[in-house]
Coordinates of C-alpha atoms in Angstrom, one line a residue:
Chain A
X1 CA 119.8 146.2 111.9
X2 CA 119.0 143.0 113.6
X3 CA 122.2 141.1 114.4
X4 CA 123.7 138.2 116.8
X5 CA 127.1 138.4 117.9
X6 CA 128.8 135.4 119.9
X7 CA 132.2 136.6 120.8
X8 CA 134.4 133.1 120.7
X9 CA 134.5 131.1 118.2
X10 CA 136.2 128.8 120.7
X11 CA 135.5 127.9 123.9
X12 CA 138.0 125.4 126.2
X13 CA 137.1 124.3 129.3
X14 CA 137.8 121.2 132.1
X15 CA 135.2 118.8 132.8
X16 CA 133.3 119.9 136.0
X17 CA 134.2 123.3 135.4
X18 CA 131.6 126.2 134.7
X19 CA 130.8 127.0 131.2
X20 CA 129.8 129.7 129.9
X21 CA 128.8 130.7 126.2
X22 CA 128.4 134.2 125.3
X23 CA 125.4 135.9 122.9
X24 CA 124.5 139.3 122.5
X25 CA 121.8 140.2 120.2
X26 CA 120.8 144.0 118.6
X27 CA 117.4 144.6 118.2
X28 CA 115.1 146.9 119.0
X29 CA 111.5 145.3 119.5
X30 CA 110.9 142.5 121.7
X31 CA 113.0 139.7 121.2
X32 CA 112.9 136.1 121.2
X33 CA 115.8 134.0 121.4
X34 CA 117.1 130.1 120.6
X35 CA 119.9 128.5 121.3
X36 CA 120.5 125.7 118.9
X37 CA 123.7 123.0 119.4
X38 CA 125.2 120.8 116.7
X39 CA 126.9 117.4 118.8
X40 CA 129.5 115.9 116.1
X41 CA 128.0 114.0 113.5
X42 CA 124.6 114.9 114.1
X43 CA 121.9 117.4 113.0
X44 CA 121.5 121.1 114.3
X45 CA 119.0 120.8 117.1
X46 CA 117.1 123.0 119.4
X47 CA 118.7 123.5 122.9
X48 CA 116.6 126.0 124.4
X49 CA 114.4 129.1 123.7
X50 CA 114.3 131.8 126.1
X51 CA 110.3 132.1 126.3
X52 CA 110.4 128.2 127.8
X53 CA 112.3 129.1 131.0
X54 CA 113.5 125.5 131.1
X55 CA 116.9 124.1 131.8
X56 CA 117.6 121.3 129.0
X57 CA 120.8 118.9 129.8
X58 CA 121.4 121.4 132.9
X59 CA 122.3 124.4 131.0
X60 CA 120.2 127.7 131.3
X61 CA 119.9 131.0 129.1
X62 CA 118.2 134.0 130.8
X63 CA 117.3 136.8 128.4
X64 CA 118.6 140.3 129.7
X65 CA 117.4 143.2 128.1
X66 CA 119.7 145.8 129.8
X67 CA 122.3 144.3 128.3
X68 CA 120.9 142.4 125.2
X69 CA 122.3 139.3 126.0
X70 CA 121.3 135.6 126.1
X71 CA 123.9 133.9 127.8
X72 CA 123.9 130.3 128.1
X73 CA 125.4 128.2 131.2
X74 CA 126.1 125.2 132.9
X75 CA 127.5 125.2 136.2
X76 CA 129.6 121.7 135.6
X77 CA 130.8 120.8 132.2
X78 CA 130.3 117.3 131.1
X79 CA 132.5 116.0 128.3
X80 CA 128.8 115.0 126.0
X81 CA 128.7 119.1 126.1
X82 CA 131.5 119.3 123.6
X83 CA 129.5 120.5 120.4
X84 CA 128.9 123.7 118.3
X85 CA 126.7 126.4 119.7
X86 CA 124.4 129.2 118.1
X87 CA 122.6 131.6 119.4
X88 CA 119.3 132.8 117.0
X89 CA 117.4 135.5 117.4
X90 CA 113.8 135.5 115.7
X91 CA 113.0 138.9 114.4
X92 CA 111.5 140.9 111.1
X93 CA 114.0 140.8 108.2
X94 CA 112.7 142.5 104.9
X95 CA 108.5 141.8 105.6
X96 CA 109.0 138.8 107.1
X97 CA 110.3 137.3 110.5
X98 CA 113.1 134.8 110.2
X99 CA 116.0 133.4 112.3
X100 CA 118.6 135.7 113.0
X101 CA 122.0 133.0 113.4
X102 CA 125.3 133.9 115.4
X103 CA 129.0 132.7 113.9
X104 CA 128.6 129.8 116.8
X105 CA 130.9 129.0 119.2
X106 CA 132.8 125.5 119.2
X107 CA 133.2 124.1 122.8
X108 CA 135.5 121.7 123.2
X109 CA 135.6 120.0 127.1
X110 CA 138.8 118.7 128.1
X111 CA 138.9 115.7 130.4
Chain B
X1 CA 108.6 108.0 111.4
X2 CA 108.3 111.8 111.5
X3 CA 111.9 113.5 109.9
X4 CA 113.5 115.5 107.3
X5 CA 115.4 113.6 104.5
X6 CA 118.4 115.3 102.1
X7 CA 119.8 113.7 99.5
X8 CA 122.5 112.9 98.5
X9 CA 124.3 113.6 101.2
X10 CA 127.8 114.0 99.3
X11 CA 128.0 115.7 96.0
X12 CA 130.7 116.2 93.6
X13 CA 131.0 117.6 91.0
X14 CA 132.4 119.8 88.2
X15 CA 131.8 123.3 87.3
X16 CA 129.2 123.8 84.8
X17 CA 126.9 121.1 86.3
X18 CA 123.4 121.4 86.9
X19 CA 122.2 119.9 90.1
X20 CA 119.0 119.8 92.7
X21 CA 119.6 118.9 95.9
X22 CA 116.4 117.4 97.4
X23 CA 114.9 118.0 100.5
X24 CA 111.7 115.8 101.5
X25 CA 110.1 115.9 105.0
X26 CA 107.1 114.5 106.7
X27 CA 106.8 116.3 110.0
X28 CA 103.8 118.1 108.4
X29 CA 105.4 121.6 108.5
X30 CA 103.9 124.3 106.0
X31 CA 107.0 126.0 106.2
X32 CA 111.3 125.1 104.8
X33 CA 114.3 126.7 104.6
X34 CA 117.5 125.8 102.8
X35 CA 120.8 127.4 104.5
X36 CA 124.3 127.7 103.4
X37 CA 126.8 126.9 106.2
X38 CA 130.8 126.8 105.6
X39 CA 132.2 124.6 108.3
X40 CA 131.8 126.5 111.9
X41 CA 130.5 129.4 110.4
X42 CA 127.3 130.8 111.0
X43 CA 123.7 129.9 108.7
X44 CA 123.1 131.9 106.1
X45 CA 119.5 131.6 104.7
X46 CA 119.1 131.5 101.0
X47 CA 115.4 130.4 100.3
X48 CA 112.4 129.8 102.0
X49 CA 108.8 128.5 101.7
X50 CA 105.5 129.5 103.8
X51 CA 103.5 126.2 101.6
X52 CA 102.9 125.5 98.2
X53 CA 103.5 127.8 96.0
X54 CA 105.1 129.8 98.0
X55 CA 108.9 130.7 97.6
X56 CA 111.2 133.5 98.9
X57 CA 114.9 134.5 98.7
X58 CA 116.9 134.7 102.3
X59 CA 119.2 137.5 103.4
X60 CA 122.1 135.6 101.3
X61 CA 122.8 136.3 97.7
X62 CA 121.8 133.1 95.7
X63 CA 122.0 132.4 92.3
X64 CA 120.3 129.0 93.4
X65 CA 116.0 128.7 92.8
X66 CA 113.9 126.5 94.5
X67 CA 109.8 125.4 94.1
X68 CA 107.4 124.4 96.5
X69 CA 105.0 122.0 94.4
X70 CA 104.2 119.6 97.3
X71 CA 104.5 120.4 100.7
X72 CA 106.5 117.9 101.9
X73 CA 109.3 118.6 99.1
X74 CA 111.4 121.5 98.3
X75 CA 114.4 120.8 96.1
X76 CA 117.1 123.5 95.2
X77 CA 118.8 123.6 92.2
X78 CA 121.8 125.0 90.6
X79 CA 121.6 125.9 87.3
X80 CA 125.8 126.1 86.7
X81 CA 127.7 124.9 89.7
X82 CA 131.0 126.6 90.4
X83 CA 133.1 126.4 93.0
X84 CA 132.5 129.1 94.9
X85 CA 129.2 126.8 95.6
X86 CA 131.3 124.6 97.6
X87 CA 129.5 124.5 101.0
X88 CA 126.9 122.5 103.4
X89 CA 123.2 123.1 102.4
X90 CA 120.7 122.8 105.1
X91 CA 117.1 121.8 104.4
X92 CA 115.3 122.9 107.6
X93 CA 111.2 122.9 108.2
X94 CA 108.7 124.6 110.9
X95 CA 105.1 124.9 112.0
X96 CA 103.0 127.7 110.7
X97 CA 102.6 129.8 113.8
X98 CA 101.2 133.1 114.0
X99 CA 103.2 136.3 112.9
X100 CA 105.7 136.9 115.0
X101 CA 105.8 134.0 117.1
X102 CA 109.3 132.2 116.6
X103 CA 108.7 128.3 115.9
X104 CA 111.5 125.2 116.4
X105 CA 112.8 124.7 113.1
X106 CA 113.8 121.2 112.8
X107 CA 117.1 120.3 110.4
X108 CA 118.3 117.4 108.3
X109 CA 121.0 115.9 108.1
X110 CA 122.6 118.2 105.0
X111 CA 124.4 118.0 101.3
X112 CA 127.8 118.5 101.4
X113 CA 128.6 120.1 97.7
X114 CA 132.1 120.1 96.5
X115 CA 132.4 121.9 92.9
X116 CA 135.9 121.4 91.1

């Protein structure tokens, strides 16, 4: 069955440092994948979608197949990047497609 | 101003209650979709709407309904709150794109539901 897995719930990290936020995906067809981000006291938003190949407030996702994964990264942490994180993956459930959520991972960026 | 409006935004109230939480939005989106989200879990869909008319259950056991009358409106009601209601509900909408192709769903701001 169609499933996302994001492995921390919690993610730490110092400003400047790397970040990285882990999402694996199971699914068999080809798939397409979000990343959505939830800042404190504001609305779920789209980050980033895999099929747009852009970097949105310098963080990047690449989609890797081999491993069904959808990483996303920044190489310097900013303390703004503290937020929630899911990773969605948009794929047939039933007869019809629909978003596919992870458990999301809270980052938290320390000063 | 295109956006997605819930109300209320706070809710509660005791068990037994009937209650619609209302979800409006003028983006021009054919298609909603109300989640369930305890805090920092994941989104669980529980309904969701192609356009008028048109209504189906999410992967996530409801015993909440919703309608589709107008397009730009999709309330969910509870017939008998209880508490194991207590949650966020998230109104969400997207453009009608073709099968298959995964659209931006844009979210409001949410209901928080507290049932005693």
């Amino acid at each position: 069955a169609q499933r996302v897995t994001q492995p921390e719930k919690l993610l730490s990290v110092f400003k400047g440092a790397p970040v990285e936020l882990k999402c694996n995906y199971s699914y068999s067809g080809s798939p397409e994948l979000f990343w959505y981000v939830q800042y404190s006291r504001q609305r779920l938003q789209l980050l980033l979608r895999h099929i747009s190949r852009e970097s949105i407030k310098g963080f990047t996702a690449d989609l890797n197949k081999g491993e069904t994964s959808f990483h996303l990264k920044k190489p310097f942490a900013q303390e703004e990047d503290s937020a929630m994180y899911y990773c969605a993956l948009y794929a047939p459930m039933d007869s019809n497609y629909q978003l596919i959520w992870g458990a999301g991972t809270k980052l938290i960026i320390k000063p | 101003e295109a956006d997605i409006y819930q109300t209320p935004r706070y809710l509660v109230i005791g068990t037994g209650k009937k209650i619609t939480l209302e979800c409006s939005q003028t983006m021009g989106h054919d298609k909603m979709y109300w989640y369930q989200q305890d805090p920092g879990m994941e989104l669980h869909l529980i309904h969701y709407s192609y356009g008028v008319n048109s209504t189906e259950k999410g992967d996530l056991s409801s015993e909440s309904t919703v309608s589709r009358i107008r397009t730009e409106h999709f309330p969910l009601t509870l017939e008998s709150a209880r508490p194991s209601h207590t949650s966020q509900y998230l109104c969400a909408s997207s453009e009608q794109k073709r099968q298959g192709a995964g659209e931006t769903q844009y979210f409001g701001p949410g209901t928080r539901l507290l049932v005693l």
